[in-house]
Amino acid sequence: MHEILAYKSPSLLADIPSHYCPGCHHGTIHKLVAQCLQELELGDDTICVGSIGCSVFIYNYILLDTVEAPHGRAPAVATGVKRSRPDKFVFTYQGDGDLASIGLAEIMHAANRGEKISVVFVNNTVYGMTGGQMAPTTMIGQKTTTCPGGRCSDREGLPMKMAEIMAGLGGVSYSARVAVNNIKNFKKAKKTLKQVFEIQKSGKGFGFIEFLASCPTNWKMTSTDANDRLKKEMIPFFPLGVFKDLQGESK
Amino acid sequence: MARIFIKGNVAIARGALDAGCKCYFGYPITPQNDIPEFMSRAMPEAGGEFVQAESEVAAANMLLGAAACGIRAMTSSSSPGMSLKQEAISYMAGSELPGVIVNMNRGGPGLGDIGPSQGDYFQAVKGGGHGDYRTLVLAPGTVQEAYDLTFLAFELAFAYRNPVLILGDAIIGQMQEPITPSKPLAVDPFEGGSWRLEGARQREARILKSLHLTDGALAGHNLKLQEKYKRAEKEVRFEEFMTDDASLIIVAYGSIGRIVKSTIRKLRKEGYKAGLIRPVTLYPFPSQILKSLAEQGKKFLTIEHNMGQMVEDVRLSICGLAHSAFHGQLPGNLPTPNDFEQPIINALRS
Ligand SMILES: Cc1ncc(C[n+]2csc(CCOP(=O)(O)OP(=O)(O)O)c2C)c(N)n1
Ligand code: SF4
Ligand SMILES: [Mg+2]
């Protein structure tokens, strides 16, 4: 009997136990980021801008030169990095509280300026790290620790659709929403992420990718139920797809 | 170098340019707008980058990003904007990132006014943001000094891997004086070869961060920072003026230090024996000289354009060894040499 190598972990990914909860999509998304960077041979020239949320330890998992940005400010930090080193590949990795709430001004303006960076946005509809409070992306009716009766549009407004908002800004070259809840979506997500990275690699400007992600712990669900919820509740409201692709249009 | 006649704000911008600054990030606020306006032309011409940020919050975080690449970068603002920069400054101190931050202090609290004030002394010198950190603080008293201290600010920022503040005010920023510029420095465009980020080619990945969660890690990190601040004490700088035979030592910094100097010159002609210590570094503070003057039996008078901030550091320095009076000029009032005559005479008589 001989063995066939079916899967090899990207060498950019550290071989260590994960601190993420079982079923959390952060780990899956980290793997995708590492795979895409590696396949595009970008690892040696990449500067990662981390953010504040459950992914604050991204540098422990993806072995890249990394700077920690204050909560919400990663797009401003990435602007400083990219303007200093236009020859380097620069991306931010941000949660929904980080990007769509406290950091809304920074993401809107970095995008509108068309900074030549890539943004990996992880929307799990809650503030994961601080214990499951309401986020700007929390769904109507969803219960969190700070909207215990469920989010109500009269009181808290509607969830923000960042991928669509980004697509409406002049400086944005590419904006898409993906999910990693099943193999089919995972494969599509990888293709899309690669496209986002390629936009920057070819000097084409700002690329944005929103990942719908699960947070089984704060959703108080098993991993499989969380994947189910993502499919049944999140995707109908946050549709998957490409909302802007200037590169594709010019082809 | 030929002498040039320029405003204090422009002297700082020009100083930064000549000291090798390659990135400037700012947001408009009076009375420092000459700095971003100068930089918007100068940076691109020097092959660098100018960004008018969406806010002071963003500008300070852009500085953080540029600093992480080991590039000479600067931001400037005035009081309300400085409040917004504090989180990033704290992260920079925690992550040991070098950068220059200019505050042309205006009147406060709140929106205050756009006139001169020294109301931000505590914010500048005692940390400003959260956590147990220090920034080095340089306080120019002339336009020439504003230019020269900008060179020093970059040098210190990289020597100590720490944010350095230049604390001026609306007087220093708006005043025009002749200065002699220095030869522009030929600096390595990317310093910090052992720590800067550039992609982890053929080496272990580098991480610039302020988070330390494992047992004892934060204590160890804070100890390292404190040792650095101790090392930086040797950077203390001050101007000493007619102190030898003085029975009263006036302590005043920045524009007020300079105005007080004029008052002392006038009073000396009338036989009043007053001298001046003008701290040029507010952190580290010139404690040793003040203490040794106190030990010689001299009295002290601190004069500030606020209602009493630096005076606390003067009193800590002289540890009760001498009589220490205070005169505060209310922010919102423009000071002149005449304002300080009577307070100095009173302190001499007390
Ligand atoms: C200025 C500031 N405010 C608040 C916090 C506390 N905080 C840490 S993480 C976080 C929310 C993170 O949520 P999200 O961005 O959605 O990331 P997730 O953990 O869900 O991946 C908050 C509010 C902070 N660190 N800094
Ligand atoms: S709290 Fe949620 S986002 Fe954070 S690690 Fe756990 S599952 Fe992931
Ligand atoms: Mg979240």
XYZ file of C-alpha atoms and ligand atoms in Angstrom:
636
model
C 0.000 0.000 0.000
C 1.433 3.421 -0.787
C 0.429 6.798 0.604
C -0.797 9.747 -1.446
C -0.333 13.273 -0.096
C -3.868 14.663 -0.252
C -3.294 17.921 1.642
C -0.271 19.897 2.694
C -0.642 22.781 5.117
C 0.855 26.009 3.727
C 4.242 26.699 5.311
C 3.107 30.245 6.126
C 0.687 28.679 8.602
C 2.215 27.904 12.013
C 1.888 24.317 13.165
C 0.499 25.114 16.617
C -2.738 24.443 18.516
C -5.406 27.066 17.816
C -6.993 29.250 20.495
C -10.147 29.702 18.415
C -13.324 28.003 19.617
C -14.359 24.765 17.890
C -16.213 25.581 14.688
C -14.986 29.191 14.536
C -14.378 30.347 10.982
C -11.415 32.594 11.825
C -9.092 29.577 11.624
C -10.503 28.535 8.250
C -10.116 32.061 6.892
C -6.532 32.250 8.222
C -5.774 29.090 6.274
C -7.237 30.578 3.092
C -5.207 33.767 3.502
C -2.005 31.741 4.001
C -2.771 29.501 1.012
C -3.518 32.392 -1.340
C -0.438 34.393 -0.280
C 1.692 31.332 -0.758
C 0.248 30.392 -4.128
C 0.774 33.971 -5.338
C 4.325 33.881 -3.897
C 3.663 36.974 -1.811
C 4.716 35.733 1.641
C 8.241 37.171 1.561
C 7.014 40.656 0.717
C 3.855 40.910 2.785
C 3.139 43.196 5.722
C 0.035 42.186 7.655
C -1.924 44.767 9.649
C -3.746 43.000 12.471
C -6.757 44.358 14.318
C -8.468 44.059 17.690
C -10.925 41.197 18.066
C -10.626 37.425 18.361
C -8.080 37.537 15.516
C -5.707 39.815 17.429
C -3.214 36.899 17.542
C -3.201 36.460 13.759
C 0.599 36.764 13.867
C 0.803 33.558 15.901
C -0.858 31.642 13.058
C 0.182 33.336 9.811
C 3.933 33.813 9.875
C 4.230 37.286 8.368
C 5.786 40.600 9.340
C 2.863 42.078 11.265
C 1.923 45.305 13.002
C -0.909 45.543 15.522
C -3.373 48.361 14.822
C -5.606 49.940 17.490
C -9.285 48.903 17.394
C -10.761 49.940 14.026
C -7.678 51.756 12.761
C -6.117 49.042 10.611
C -6.951 50.792 7.289
C -5.193 53.974 8.503
C -2.185 51.972 9.727
C -2.131 50.094 6.405
C -2.217 53.456 4.594
C 0.919 54.500 6.506
C 2.588 51.169 5.731
C 1.706 51.133 2.030
C 2.642 54.792 1.493
C 6.019 54.026 3.096
C 6.536 50.747 1.245
C 4.572 50.838 -2.022
C 6.743 47.894 -3.100
C 5.262 45.613 -0.422
C 2.005 43.663 -0.303
C -0.173 45.036 2.522
C -3.443 43.670 3.881
C -5.648 44.201 6.929
C -7.660 41.499 8.691
C -10.620 42.934 10.625
C -13.777 41.856 12.415
C -17.195 43.466 12.004
C -17.089 45.430 15.251
C -13.615 46.629 14.346
C -14.308 47.592 10.727
C -18.005 48.466 10.588
C -18.416 50.218 13.930
C -15.454 51.930 15.584
C -13.381 51.904 12.391
C -16.007 53.018 9.907
C -14.327 56.339 9.110
C -10.966 54.672 8.493
C -12.311 51.954 6.170
C -14.505 54.363 4.194
C -11.697 56.830 3.585
C -8.934 54.319 2.884
C -11.310 52.709 0.361
C -12.366 56.010 -1.139
C -8.750 57.139 -1.521
C -8.164 53.898 -3.377
C -5.251 52.879 -1.156
C -3.495 49.976 -2.848
C -4.210 47.531 -0.045
C -6.410 44.464 0.467
C -8.963 44.191 3.256
C -10.098 40.852 4.695
C -13.310 41.516 6.612
C -14.773 38.833 8.884
C -18.465 39.328 9.589
C -19.724 37.042 12.349
C -22.594 39.371 13.403
C -21.233 39.842 16.936
C -18.387 41.260 18.971
C -16.733 37.877 19.507
C -13.796 38.789 21.690
C -15.671 40.847 24.253
C -18.344 38.191 24.787
C -21.007 38.464 22.113
C -22.378 42.002 22.221
C -24.395 43.523 19.397
C -22.406 44.514 16.302
C -23.438 46.814 13.423
C -23.948 43.576 11.457
C -26.164 41.814 14.019
C -29.305 40.523 12.262
C -32.811 41.768 13.051
C -34.206 39.607 15.836
C -30.782 38.170 16.731
C -30.256 38.014 20.489
C -26.936 39.226 21.873
C -25.781 40.185 25.376
C -26.602 43.849 24.692
C -29.803 43.281 22.721
C -31.188 40.443 24.850
C -34.643 40.788 23.333
C -33.250 40.615 19.808
C -32.025 43.444 17.557
C -34.864 45.771 16.662
C -34.609 48.016 13.594
C -36.539 50.863 15.262
C -34.067 51.049 18.096
C -30.783 49.823 16.616
C -31.130 50.287 12.880
C -30.536 47.702 10.201
C -27.425 45.545 9.792
C -24.769 47.156 7.590
C -23.913 45.525 4.287
C -20.260 46.442 3.987
C -19.433 44.682 0.720
C -22.221 46.650 -1.024
C -21.222 49.906 0.684
C -17.597 49.435 -0.401
C -18.682 48.736 -3.983
C -20.310 52.169 -4.068
C -17.059 54.010 -3.376
C -15.016 55.428 -6.217
C -11.624 54.231 -4.994
C -12.633 50.564 -4.733
C -11.484 48.229 -7.506
C -13.024 45.027 -6.206
C -15.613 44.122 -3.585
C -17.125 40.738 -2.895
C -18.829 38.647 -0.216
C -18.027 34.979 0.363
C -18.613 32.248 2.938
C -16.720 29.180 4.133
C -19.649 27.197 5.565
C -19.277 24.305 3.081
C -16.735 22.975 0.598
C -18.425 24.578 -2.387
C -18.393 28.046 -0.820
C -14.878 27.476 0.535
C -13.568 26.827 -2.975
C -15.332 29.908 -4.346
C -14.014 31.982 -1.453
C -10.471 30.916 -2.232
C -10.824 31.926 -5.861
C -12.288 35.290 -4.860
C -9.627 35.976 -2.240
C -6.942 35.243 -4.786
C -8.542 37.744 -7.132
C -8.577 40.385 -4.388
C -4.885 39.799 -3.718
C -4.074 39.863 -7.415
C -5.671 43.293 -7.733
C -3.074 44.685 -5.350
C -0.260 42.597 -6.798
C -0.875 44.175 -10.193
C -0.996 47.666 -8.656
C -4.725 48.112 -9.311
C -5.885 49.596 -6.048
C -8.242 48.769 -3.223
C -9.703 45.265 -2.855
C -12.317 44.244 -0.279
C -13.563 40.785 0.660
C -16.244 40.117 3.265
C -16.344 36.629 4.790
C -19.583 35.553 6.426
C -18.320 33.693 9.460
C -19.663 31.710 12.363
C -19.170 32.374 16.040
C -20.694 29.230 17.593
C -19.706 30.310 21.107
C -21.556 33.623 21.122
C -24.364 32.349 18.963
C -24.704 29.626 21.617
C -24.862 26.891 18.978
C -22.971 23.787 17.992
C -20.609 24.178 15.044
C -22.985 22.390 12.681
C -25.997 24.440 13.813
C -23.897 27.574 13.348
C -23.073 26.573 9.767
C -26.766 25.943 9.266
C -27.710 29.361 10.595
C -25.135 31.003 8.361
C -26.769 29.335 5.354
C -30.425 29.852 6.340
C -30.329 33.306 7.967
C -27.172 35.146 6.961
C -26.785 34.380 3.261
C -30.348 35.462 2.351
C -29.727 38.860 3.972
C -26.023 39.176 3.101
C -25.977 37.746 -0.439
C -22.763 36.152 -1.697
C -21.243 37.495 -4.858
C -19.019 40.079 -6.494
C -20.396 43.605 -6.188
C -17.653 45.386 -8.045
C -14.832 44.204 -10.272
C -13.134 46.971 -12.226
C -10.497 44.564 -13.469
C -13.123 42.150 -14.768
C -15.043 44.965 -16.448
C -11.993 46.192 -18.315
C -11.189 42.713 -19.621
C 23.683 78.357 4.726
C 21.897 81.595 3.859
C 19.546 82.946 6.474
C 15.829 82.714 5.744
C 12.887 84.558 7.273
C 10.077 82.138 8.139
C 7.205 81.345 10.507
C 7.684 78.865 13.349
C 5.251 76.415 11.773
C 7.160 76.508 8.503
C 10.447 76.126 10.394
C 9.165 72.863 11.856
C 7.973 71.613 8.456
C 11.242 72.657 6.816
C 13.184 71.128 9.711
C 11.375 67.829 9.223
C 12.067 67.892 5.489
C 15.770 68.622 6.045
C 15.938 65.924 8.743
C 14.846 63.303 6.214
C 11.111 63.083 6.892
C 9.500 61.102 4.057
C 5.853 60.858 5.158
C 3.535 63.452 6.621
C -0.042 62.808 7.773
C -2.282 65.585 9.066
C -5.708 67.104 9.456
C -6.439 70.852 9.311
C -6.604 72.773 12.589
C -5.562 76.310 13.488
C -2.891 77.451 14.425
C -0.722 74.811 12.694
C -2.117 74.740 9.140
C 1.135 76.037 7.647
C 2.695 72.655 8.442
C 0.371 70.446 6.340
C 0.248 73.132 3.647
C 4.051 73.175 3.391
C 4.231 69.385 3.488
C 1.617 68.910 0.771
C 4.146 70.427 -1.644
C 7.411 69.384 -0.002
C 6.765 65.678 0.522
C 5.983 64.763 -3.109
C 8.943 66.888 -4.260
C 11.190 64.917 -1.915
C 9.867 61.597 -3.225
C 7.783 61.159 -0.091
C 4.098 60.992 0.734
C 1.600 63.524 2.046
C -1.840 62.368 3.149
C -4.591 64.663 4.386
C -6.179 62.145 6.722
C -9.902 61.882 7.489
C -9.227 62.774 11.132
C -6.443 63.179 13.655
C -7.210 59.631 14.776
C -6.401 58.359 11.291
C -3.379 60.646 10.874
C -1.779 59.315 14.058
C -2.449 55.729 12.988
C -0.930 56.402 9.562
C 2.129 57.621 11.452
C 2.120 54.343 13.385
C 2.073 52.388 10.108
C 4.884 54.412 8.547
C 6.916 54.102 11.755
C 6.555 50.315 11.590
C 8.445 50.463 8.273
C 11.320 52.394 9.842
C 10.617 55.509 7.808
C 10.979 59.063 9.149
C 7.411 60.300 9.460
C 5.533 63.062 11.221
C 2.082 64.321 12.105
C 1.101 67.680 13.551
C -1.969 69.172 15.144
C -3.233 71.497 17.826
C -4.875 70.749 21.157
C -8.306 69.250 20.235
C -6.617 67.144 17.561
C -3.955 66.030 20.040
C -6.640 64.545 22.270
C -7.674 62.361 19.316
C -4.120 61.177 18.635
C -3.512 59.820 22.109
C -4.628 56.216 21.553
C -2.199 55.793 18.662
C 0.608 57.472 20.613
C 0.031 55.012 23.456
C 0.160 52.066 20.999
C 3.350 53.510 19.473
C 4.954 53.809 22.903
C 3.847 50.256 23.736
C 5.045 48.870 20.404
C 8.273 50.945 20.563
C 7.718 52.822 17.323
C 9.554 56.062 16.476
C 7.626 59.059 15.215
C 7.434 62.835 15.578
C 4.216 64.510 16.716
C 3.855 68.286 16.817
C 1.331 70.110 19.012
C 0.898 73.840 18.475
C -0.947 74.299 21.728
C -4.072 76.492 21.601
C -6.492 77.575 24.303
C -8.769 74.997 25.939
C -10.550 73.158 27.414
C -12.857 71.997 24.637
C -12.750 74.121 21.537
C -11.216 76.946 23.620
C -9.784 79.486 21.220
C -7.077 79.592 18.560
C -4.678 81.711 20.614
C -1.548 80.545 22.448
C -1.720 78.480 25.623
C 0.365 76.023 27.607
C -2.685 74.123 28.790
C -1.482 70.827 27.262
C 1.636 70.483 29.434
C 0.165 67.658 31.502
C -1.129 65.856 28.403
C 2.260 66.089 26.690
C 4.524 65.362 29.620
C 2.563 62.876 31.726
C 1.720 60.424 28.969
C -1.494 61.787 27.460
C -2.958 58.440 26.478
C -3.595 55.315 28.516
C -0.910 53.247 30.187
C 2.336 53.850 32.031
C 4.424 55.313 29.225
C 6.404 58.430 28.401
C 7.069 60.449 25.300
C 10.074 62.718 24.999
C 8.877 66.325 24.806
C 10.770 69.221 23.204
C 9.639 72.818 23.704
C 11.081 75.419 21.306
C 11.317 79.059 22.432
C 12.372 80.576 19.097
C 11.822 79.882 15.413
C 15.457 78.757 15.062
C 14.951 76.358 17.923
C 11.729 75.074 16.354
C 13.790 74.160 13.287
C 16.706 72.645 15.226
C 14.549 70.681 17.660
C 12.740 69.022 14.773
C 16.085 67.490 13.730
C 16.649 66.411 17.320
C 13.124 64.982 17.542
C 13.777 62.546 14.683
C 17.177 61.616 16.086
C 15.739 60.853 19.529
C 12.695 59.036 18.140
C 14.923 56.530 16.349
C 17.597 56.364 19.054
C 14.979 55.389 21.641
C 12.321 53.838 19.363
C 9.765 56.090 20.982
C 7.324 58.831 19.983
C 8.766 62.328 20.419
C 6.519 65.379 20.869
C 7.313 68.932 19.879
C 5.224 71.219 22.066
C 4.901 74.742 20.698
C 2.007 77.159 20.807
C 0.256 79.701 18.622
C 3.026 82.252 19.336
C 5.891 79.980 18.214
C 3.870 78.754 15.237
C 2.771 82.133 13.906
C 5.866 84.227 14.707
C 8.299 85.045 11.866
C 12.044 85.181 12.525
C 15.254 84.785 10.556
C 16.856 81.369 10.931
C 19.921 79.586 9.611
C 18.894 76.196 8.258
C 21.249 73.215 8.489
C 22.515 71.017 5.695
C 19.776 68.522 4.813
C 20.556 65.109 6.292
C 21.199 62.169 4.036
C 19.370 59.544 6.085
C 18.859 55.882 5.344
C 15.325 55.921 3.900
C 14.504 52.887 6.003
C 16.108 52.833 9.421
C 15.671 50.236 12.135
C 17.198 47.357 10.174
C 16.787 45.030 13.144
C 13.087 45.634 13.727
C 11.338 47.336 10.795
C 8.715 45.466 8.770
C 9.446 44.688 5.111
C 8.266 41.121 4.558
C 9.821 38.128 6.292
C 12.223 37.169 3.508
C 14.740 34.546 4.683
C 14.183 35.314 8.341
C 11.676 34.881 11.151
C 8.577 37.053 10.931
C 8.700 40.269 12.985
C 5.789 41.408 15.106
C 5.300 44.993 16.268
C 2.678 44.961 19.003
C 1.756 46.198 22.438
C -0.296 43.181 23.597
C 1.397 40.938 26.166
C -0.989 38.400 27.657
C 1.180 35.546 28.914
C 2.033 35.413 32.590
C 4.539 38.112 33.547
C 5.042 39.266 29.933
C 3.486 42.710 30.373
C 5.425 43.350 33.572
C 8.628 42.432 31.741
C 7.731 44.695 28.832
C 6.910 47.609 31.142
C 10.197 47.130 32.963
C 12.022 47.337 29.641
C 10.158 50.563 28.802
C 10.942 52.073 32.193
C 14.634 51.253 31.753
C 14.515 53.035 28.413
C 12.934 56.145 29.968
C 15.700 56.066 32.584
C 18.344 55.925 29.839
C 16.659 58.883 28.116
C 17.211 61.088 31.177
C 20.613 62.026 29.782
C 18.850 63.860 26.936
C 17.800 66.682 29.264
C 18.318 70.150 27.787
C 17.646 73.625 29.177
C 18.696 77.243 28.781
C 20.273 78.927 31.810
C 20.132 82.727 31.842
C 21.729 84.985 34.503
C 21.338 82.458 37.311
C 24.792 82.855 38.919
C 24.072 85.899 41.056
C 20.266 85.567 40.969
C 18.335 85.283 44.211
C 15.195 84.316 42.270
C 15.118 81.597 39.615
C 12.211 81.811 37.204
C 11.234 78.597 35.486
C 9.319 79.083 32.243
C 9.273 77.183 28.933
C 8.567 77.848 25.264
C 7.198 81.229 24.253
C 6.670 82.213 27.887
C 10.316 81.412 28.704
C 11.352 83.758 25.980
C 8.994 86.572 27.032
C 10.156 86.215 30.647
C 13.733 86.594 29.434
C 12.833 90.051 28.113
C 11.244 90.929 31.462
C 14.392 89.785 33.301
C 16.614 91.906 31.049
C 14.530 94.973 31.870
C 14.366 94.254 35.614
C 18.122 93.600 35.772
C 18.680 97.219 34.664
C 16.657 98.255 37.692
C 18.807 96.047 39.952
C 16.468 93.078 40.430
C 18.457 89.852 40.665
C 16.326 87.397 38.726
C 17.556 84.557 36.502
C 15.882 82.002 34.237
C 15.878 78.279 33.696
C 14.032 77.533 30.472
C 13.476 73.790 30.103
C 13.956 72.798 26.449
C 13.131 69.176 27.183
C 9.953 69.005 29.262
C 10.420 65.267 29.470
C 13.030 64.469 30.640
C 12.611 67.448 32.988
C 15.721 69.415 34.097
C 15.329 68.448 37.747
C 19.023 68.258 38.643
C 19.831 71.883 37.820
C 16.748 73.106 39.684
C 17.664 71.047 42.727
C 21.245 72.310 42.771
C 20.054 75.932 42.457
C 17.628 75.302 45.329
C 20.505 73.955 47.422
C 22.307 77.260 46.847
C 19.471 79.006 48.686
C 17.755 80.575 45.685
C 13.984 81.148 45.563
C 11.791 79.986 42.693
C 8.965 81.386 40.602
C 7.330 79.282 37.916
C 5.512 81.184 35.182
C 3.219 79.381 32.749
C 0.482 80.143 30.267
C -1.923 77.989 32.287
C -3.012 77.952 35.901
C -0.289 75.653 37.202
C 1.004 72.478 35.561
C 4.807 72.493 35.159
C 5.040 74.042 38.635
C 4.287 70.573 40.009
C 7.450 69.242 38.360
C 9.450 72.217 39.620
C 8.269 71.506 43.173
C 9.048 67.782 42.826
C 12.533 68.735 41.621
C 13.375 71.091 44.482
C 11.752 68.773 47.101
C 10.835 71.553 49.504
C 14.401 72.889 49.638
C 13.388 76.380 48.543
C 10.469 78.772 48.468
C 8.485 78.195 45.270
C 5.915 80.674 43.946
C 3.715 80.448 40.866
C 2.299 82.942 38.407
C -0.237 81.766 35.878
C -1.244 83.657 32.777
C -4.833 82.707 31.967
C -5.154 80.977 28.594
C -7.137 83.355 26.408
C -4.943 86.345 27.369
C -1.976 87.209 25.177
C 1.126 87.636 27.385
C 3.590 90.549 27.151
C 6.857 91.175 29.080
C 5.071 93.809 31.205
C 2.648 91.197 32.555
C 5.464 89.448 34.395
C 7.248 92.435 36.009
C 5.100 92.711 39.125
C 4.885 88.953 39.778
C 8.698 88.763 39.592
C 9.172 91.758 41.888
C 6.658 90.270 44.339
C 8.436 86.925 44.344
C 11.792 88.640 44.918
C 10.358 90.505 47.922
C 8.512 87.552 49.473
C -10.860 51.539 21.792
C -11.320 50.189 22.144
N -12.623 49.991 22.464
C -13.046 48.739 22.795
C -12.186 47.687 22.827
C -12.685 46.346 23.250
N -12.829 45.388 22.163
C -11.905 44.467 21.902
S -12.319 43.476 20.640
C -13.799 44.272 20.448
C -14.797 43.828 19.424
C -14.310 42.857 18.459
O -15.362 42.454 17.648
P -15.126 42.163 16.129
O -14.364 43.240 15.491
O -16.445 41.847 15.526
O -14.157 40.878 16.131
P -14.484 39.359 16.524
O -13.919 39.155 17.876
O -15.970 39.166 16.462
O -13.744 38.577 15.490
C -13.934 45.295 21.347
C -15.124 46.155 21.433
C -10.825 47.938 22.500
N -9.895 46.978 22.497
N -10.435 49.178 22.161
S -15.690 33.826 20.384
Fe -16.535 33.511 18.342
S -15.167 34.631 16.962
Fe -14.115 34.364 18.901
S -12.897 32.508 18.692
Fe -14.830 31.922 19.618
S -16.139 31.372 17.922
Fe -14.427 32.511 17.062
Mg -17.272 40.023 15.004
